[in-house]
Amino acid sequence: MVPRKTPFYDKHVENKGKIVEFADFLMPVQFEGIIPEHNTVRNSVGVFDVSHMGEVEIRGKDRTKFVNYLTTNDAAKLASNQIQYTTMLYPDAGIVDDLLVYNLADRMLLVVNAANTEKDYMWIVENKKYDVEIENTSNKIGQLAIQGPKAEFVMQKLFDFELVTLEYYRTTETNMKGIPVLLSRTGYTGEDGFELYLDKKYAADVWDMVFSAGKEFGIKPIGLGARDTLRFEMRYCLYGNDIDKTTNPLEAGLGWVVKLDKEEFIGKESLLTIKQRGIQRKLVGLEALSKGIPRQHQEILAGDEKVGFVTSGTFAPSLKKGISMGYVSLVHAKVGNKLKVMSKEPIEVEIIKGPFYKHGSHR
Amino acid sequence: MANVIDGVKYTKEHEWIKIEGDVAVEGITDYAQSELSDIVMVELPSIGRKAKAGDAIGTIEAVKAVTDIYAGLGGEIIEVNGNVASDPALVNKDPYGEGWLYKLKIEDAKEVENLLSPEQYKELIEKK
């Protein structure tokens, strides 16, 4: 398969991005370097091309009911122009994907992981019921994420209304200097910020507008490398690493987006059984106490006993140490527990509570 | 395009080796540092350690990847670059200069013949 280009591809080349193939797209993994880009987002503002993400739109009068049947969070509780993080499950409670649901005036917009777009779309179509229409609009849409403590100052220059009024996980269909856009206060970095969805024909104009508005704040393009370290420091799950079809949301610490008291949804019965039986393992955050960086697939030991494995591991630029996530058997999964990750030299790690990085600007 | 300098030898494992009499100064190439990207930890061999050519004698950890440091030639480690241990980014900034990794007393000068010339190394990375 020939990898696809996002509508911002030429901008990445122009900015000397190092291009790699990711989820069948040619994406910039870095520009000036993962660490400086990471710090740009933590300290000022950076722009990510996230056009590879998938968009599936659900229209029709029963759209809320249908989305509620597909997902674990309670979509019926969404106010208009509100957004919800949720998961979509197989009947056995394995995760199809984690996603955002936008409750717009005439439709629900599901924003899914790039690598899962086709799979998710097929799944949604296969499970279609009620009076709804389903459309995969991924190829029509360009998407940028503008993230960092200065993001609001930058974006305010491009909109006529007070951005302060757009709260976290809220969205509005508006226009940016005449270009129709969907703007939301969302992100994957732990910093305040926005995501902007637009018809891809406006991509070059929108990119230039954002960068010229951000110039005085030192705005920079950010690659996938820093996107991963930023999300990781917040302990946000990454589908394909920390969650997949073999993991359920309860063991992944996503119980807060599972509403077992709502009406019927795919995976509910299995979740009820799992809940009754109790989970066997738990996805935990592990901070390295000794030198070394835990890496994906390494074993986690308590004494000499294998108690789990690492699902993702990286160097945390804001903490300057190795951090990781992994599934650990329940008895060993308590906060404060010290375990070992089997790297070439064993790395001593401690289970921590909450995000690794606790000083993000997001509200 | 990665920088390949003259006046040093190379290995297939993307190390450069500068021969100074019976001492070899070794580091990783510009190509290697750029592939690894942000280097955050460098674990160097201990002084006095004897290695055979090809032995893994240290580790370089980048944000997203980890790689071993291999001995390009057999011999005894006589000096390591303490500056890269405290400031690993030196390897990214100046791989052929301030980012050198260690010095080794060459045991068998004949092994130098097994190393790649700058032209051969250029050819190797161009194939990637």
mmCIF file of N, CA and C in Angstrom, chain A residues 18 30 33-36 225 228-229 291-293 295 313-315 317 321-322 343-345, chain B residues 34-41 43 56-66 68-69:
data_model
loop_
_atom_site.group_PDB
_atom_site.id
_atom_site.type_symbol
_atom_site.label_atom_id
_atom_site.label_comp_id
_atom_site.label_asym_id
_atom_site.label_seq_id
_atom_site.Cartn_x
_atom_site.Cartn_y
_atom_site.Cartn_z
ATOM 1 N N LYS A 18 11.443 15.218 9.717
ATOM 2 C CA LYS A 18 11.925 13.871 9.385
ATOM 3 C C LYS A 18 10.682 12.998 9.193
ATOM 4 N N GLN A 30 9.762 14.093 13.742
ATOM 5 C CA GLN A 30 10.354 15.200 14.490
ATOM 6 C C GLN A 30 10.828 16.287 13.538
ATOM 7 N N GLY A 33 13.894 18.120 17.019
ATOM 8 C CA GLY A 33 14.265 17.092 17.984
ATOM 9 C C GLY A 33 13.141 16.872 18.985
ATOM 10 N N ILE A 34 12.994 15.643 19.456
ATOM 11 C CA ILE A 34 11.866 15.316 20.330
ATOM 12 C C ILE A 34 11.878 16.169 21.596
ATOM 13 N N ILE A 35 13.053 16.301 22.218
ATOM 14 C CA ILE A 35 13.093 17.007 23.504
ATOM 15 C C ILE A 35 12.799 18.510 23.358
ATOM 16 N N PRO A 36 13.472 19.211 22.430
ATOM 17 C CA PRO A 36 13.102 20.620 22.278
ATOM 18 C C PRO A 36 11.638 20.818 21.879
ATOM 19 N N GLY A 225 7.009 12.123 17.549
ATOM 20 C CA GLY A 225 7.870 11.715 18.660
ATOM 21 C C GLY A 225 7.490 12.431 19.937
ATOM 22 N N ASP A 228 4.107 11.594 21.407
ATOM 23 C CA ASP A 228 4.118 10.407 22.256
ATOM 24 C C ASP A 228 4.687 10.693 23.648
ATOM 25 N N THR A 229 5.783 11.452 23.751
ATOM 26 C CA THR A 229 6.327 11.719 25.095
ATOM 27 C C THR A 229 5.375 12.595 25.908
ATOM 28 N N LYS A 291 18.833 4.000 37.032
ATOM 29 C CA LYS A 291 19.205 4.348 35.665
ATOM 30 C C LYS A 291 18.525 3.414 34.652
ATOM 31 N N GLY A 292 18.266 3.906 33.485
ATOM 32 C CA GLY A 292 17.688 3.041 32.460
ATOM 33 C C GLY A 292 16.269 3.444 32.111
ATOM 34 N N ILE A 293 15.839 3.014 30.947
ATOM 35 C CA ILE A 293 14.512 3.343 30.454
ATOM 36 C C ILE A 293 13.788 2.045 30.130
ATOM 37 N N ARG A 295 11.380 -0.468 28.370
ATOM 38 C CA ARG A 295 10.911 -0.458 26.983
ATOM 39 C C ARG A 295 9.798 -1.487 26.805
ATOM 40 N N GLY A 313 7.181 2.390 27.066
ATOM 41 C CA GLY A 313 8.230 2.946 27.911
ATOM 42 C C GLY A 313 8.964 4.011 27.151
ATOM 43 N N THR A 314 9.381 5.040 27.855
ATOM 44 C CA THR A 314 10.082 6.125 27.179
ATOM 45 C C THR A 314 10.899 6.908 28.192
ATOM 46 N N PHE A 315 11.660 7.854 27.701
ATOM 47 C CA PHE A 315 12.313 8.836 28.539
ATOM 48 C C PHE A 315 11.341 10.009 28.673
ATOM 49 N N PRO A 317 10.936 13.698 29.054
ATOM 50 C CA PRO A 317 11.750 14.915 29.000
ATOM 51 C C PRO A 317 11.474 15.894 30.145
ATOM 52 N N LYS A 321 13.615 11.260 33.448
ATOM 53 C CA LYS A 321 13.839 9.884 33.872
ATOM 54 C C LYS A 321 13.011 8.928 33.025
ATOM 55 N N GLY A 322 13.246 7.655 33.203
ATOM 56 C CA GLY A 322 12.496 6.660 32.452
ATOM 57 C C GLY A 322 11.115 6.462 33.064
ATOM 58 N N SER A 343 15.318 -5.076 31.922
ATOM 59 C CA SER A 343 16.090 -4.552 30.805
ATOM 60 C C SER A 343 17.417 -5.296 30.835
ATOM 61 N N LYS A 344 18.407 -4.855 30.059
ATOM 62 C CA LYS A 344 19.702 -5.531 30.088
ATOM 63 C C LYS A 344 20.234 -5.552 31.528
ATOM 64 N N GLU A 345 20.192 -4.398 32.166
ATOM 65 C CA GLU A 345 20.390 -4.318 33.612
ATOM 66 C C GLU A 345 18.985 -4.112 34.189
ATOM 67 N N SER B 34 21.674 10.432 14.194
ATOM 68 C CA SER B 34 20.454 11.004 13.627
ATOM 69 C C SER B 34 19.320 9.972 13.603
ATOM 70 N N GLU B 35 19.671 8.710 13.399
ATOM 71 C CA GLU B 35 18.654 7.650 13.472
ATOM 72 C C GLU B 35 18.116 7.505 14.894
ATOM 73 N N LEU B 36 19.015 7.576 15.881
ATOM 74 C CA LEU B 36 18.589 7.426 17.274
ATOM 75 C C LEU B 36 17.793 8.635 17.739
ATOM 76 N N SER B 37 18.174 9.822 17.213
ATOM 77 C CA SER B 37 17.598 11.082 17.675
ATOM 78 C C SER B 37 17.974 11.294 19.144
ATOM 79 N N ASP B 38 17.193 12.119 19.844
ATOM 80 C CA ASP B 38 17.576 12.607 21.178
ATOM 81 C C ASP B 38 18.173 11.564 22.132
ATOM 82 N N ILE B 39 19.486 11.607 22.284
ATOM 83 C CA ILE B 39 20.173 10.663 23.179
ATOM 84 C C ILE B 39 20.106 11.197 24.607
ATOM 85 N N VAL B 40 19.671 10.353 25.534
ATOM 86 C CA VAL B 40 19.448 10.830 26.905
ATOM 87 C C VAL B 40 20.303 10.115 27.955
ATOM 88 N N MET B 41 20.861 8.957 27.611
ATOM 89 C CA MET B 41 21.725 8.264 28.559
ATOM 90 C C MET B 41 22.802 7.528 27.777
ATOM 91 N N GLU B 43 25.839 4.775 28.593
ATOM 92 C CA GLU B 43 26.540 3.922 29.550
ATOM 93 C C GLU B 43 27.839 3.447 28.912
ATOM 94 N N ALA B 56 29.578 -6.108 22.732
ATOM 95 C CA ALA B 56 28.743 -5.012 23.234
ATOM 96 C C ALA B 56 29.348 -4.553 24.560
ATOM 97 N N ILE B 57 29.804 -3.311 24.596
ATOM 98 C CA ILE B 57 30.508 -2.853 25.798
ATOM 99 C C ILE B 57 29.841 -1.650 26.458
ATOM 100 N N GLY B 58 28.690 -1.244 25.942
ATOM 101 C CA GLY B 58 27.985 -0.116 26.556
ATOM 102 C C GLY B 58 26.626 0.038 25.916
ATOM 103 N N THR B 59 25.904 1.066 26.344
ATOM 104 C CA THR B 59 24.536 1.274 25.866
ATOM 105 C C THR B 59 24.297 2.753 25.597
ATOM 106 N N ILE B 60 23.560 3.021 24.554
ATOM 107 C CA ILE B 60 23.087 4.383 24.308
ATOM 108 C C ILE B 60 21.561 4.344 24.296
ATOM 109 N N GLU B 61 20.975 5.145 25.191
ATOM 110 C CA GLU B 61 19.510 5.227 25.238
ATOM 111 C C GLU B 61 19.073 6.562 24.665
ATOM 112 N N ALA B 62 18.204 6.500 23.664
ATOM 113 C CA ALA B 62 17.559 7.710 23.157
ATOM 114 C C ALA B 62 16.124 7.704 23.670
ATOM 115 N N VAL B 63 15.400 8.782 23.413
ATOM 116 C CA VAL B 63 14.025 8.835 23.915
ATOM 117 C C VAL B 63 13.242 7.614 23.451
ATOM 118 N N LYS B 64 13.373 7.320 22.158
ATOM 119 C CA LYS B 64 12.525 6.282 21.568
ATOM 120 C C LYS B 64 13.232 4.961 21.310
ATOM 121 N N ALA B 65 14.542 4.901 21.473
ATOM 122 C CA ALA B 65 15.250 3.688 21.071
ATOM 123 C C ALA B 65 16.466 3.469 21.951
ATOM 124 N N VAL B 66 16.949 2.252 21.928
ATOM 125 C CA VAL B 66 18.150 1.926 22.684
ATOM 126 C C VAL B 66 19.065 1.115 21.783
ATOM 127 N N ASP B 68 23.200 -0.845 21.555
ATOM 128 C CA ASP B 68 24.460 -1.174 22.217
ATOM 129 C C ASP B 68 25.595 -0.389 21.590
ATOM 130 N N ILE B 69 26.655 -0.190 22.376
ATOM 131 C CA ILE B 69 27.911 0.326 21.837
ATOM 132 C C ILE B 69 28.799 -0.900 21.621
#
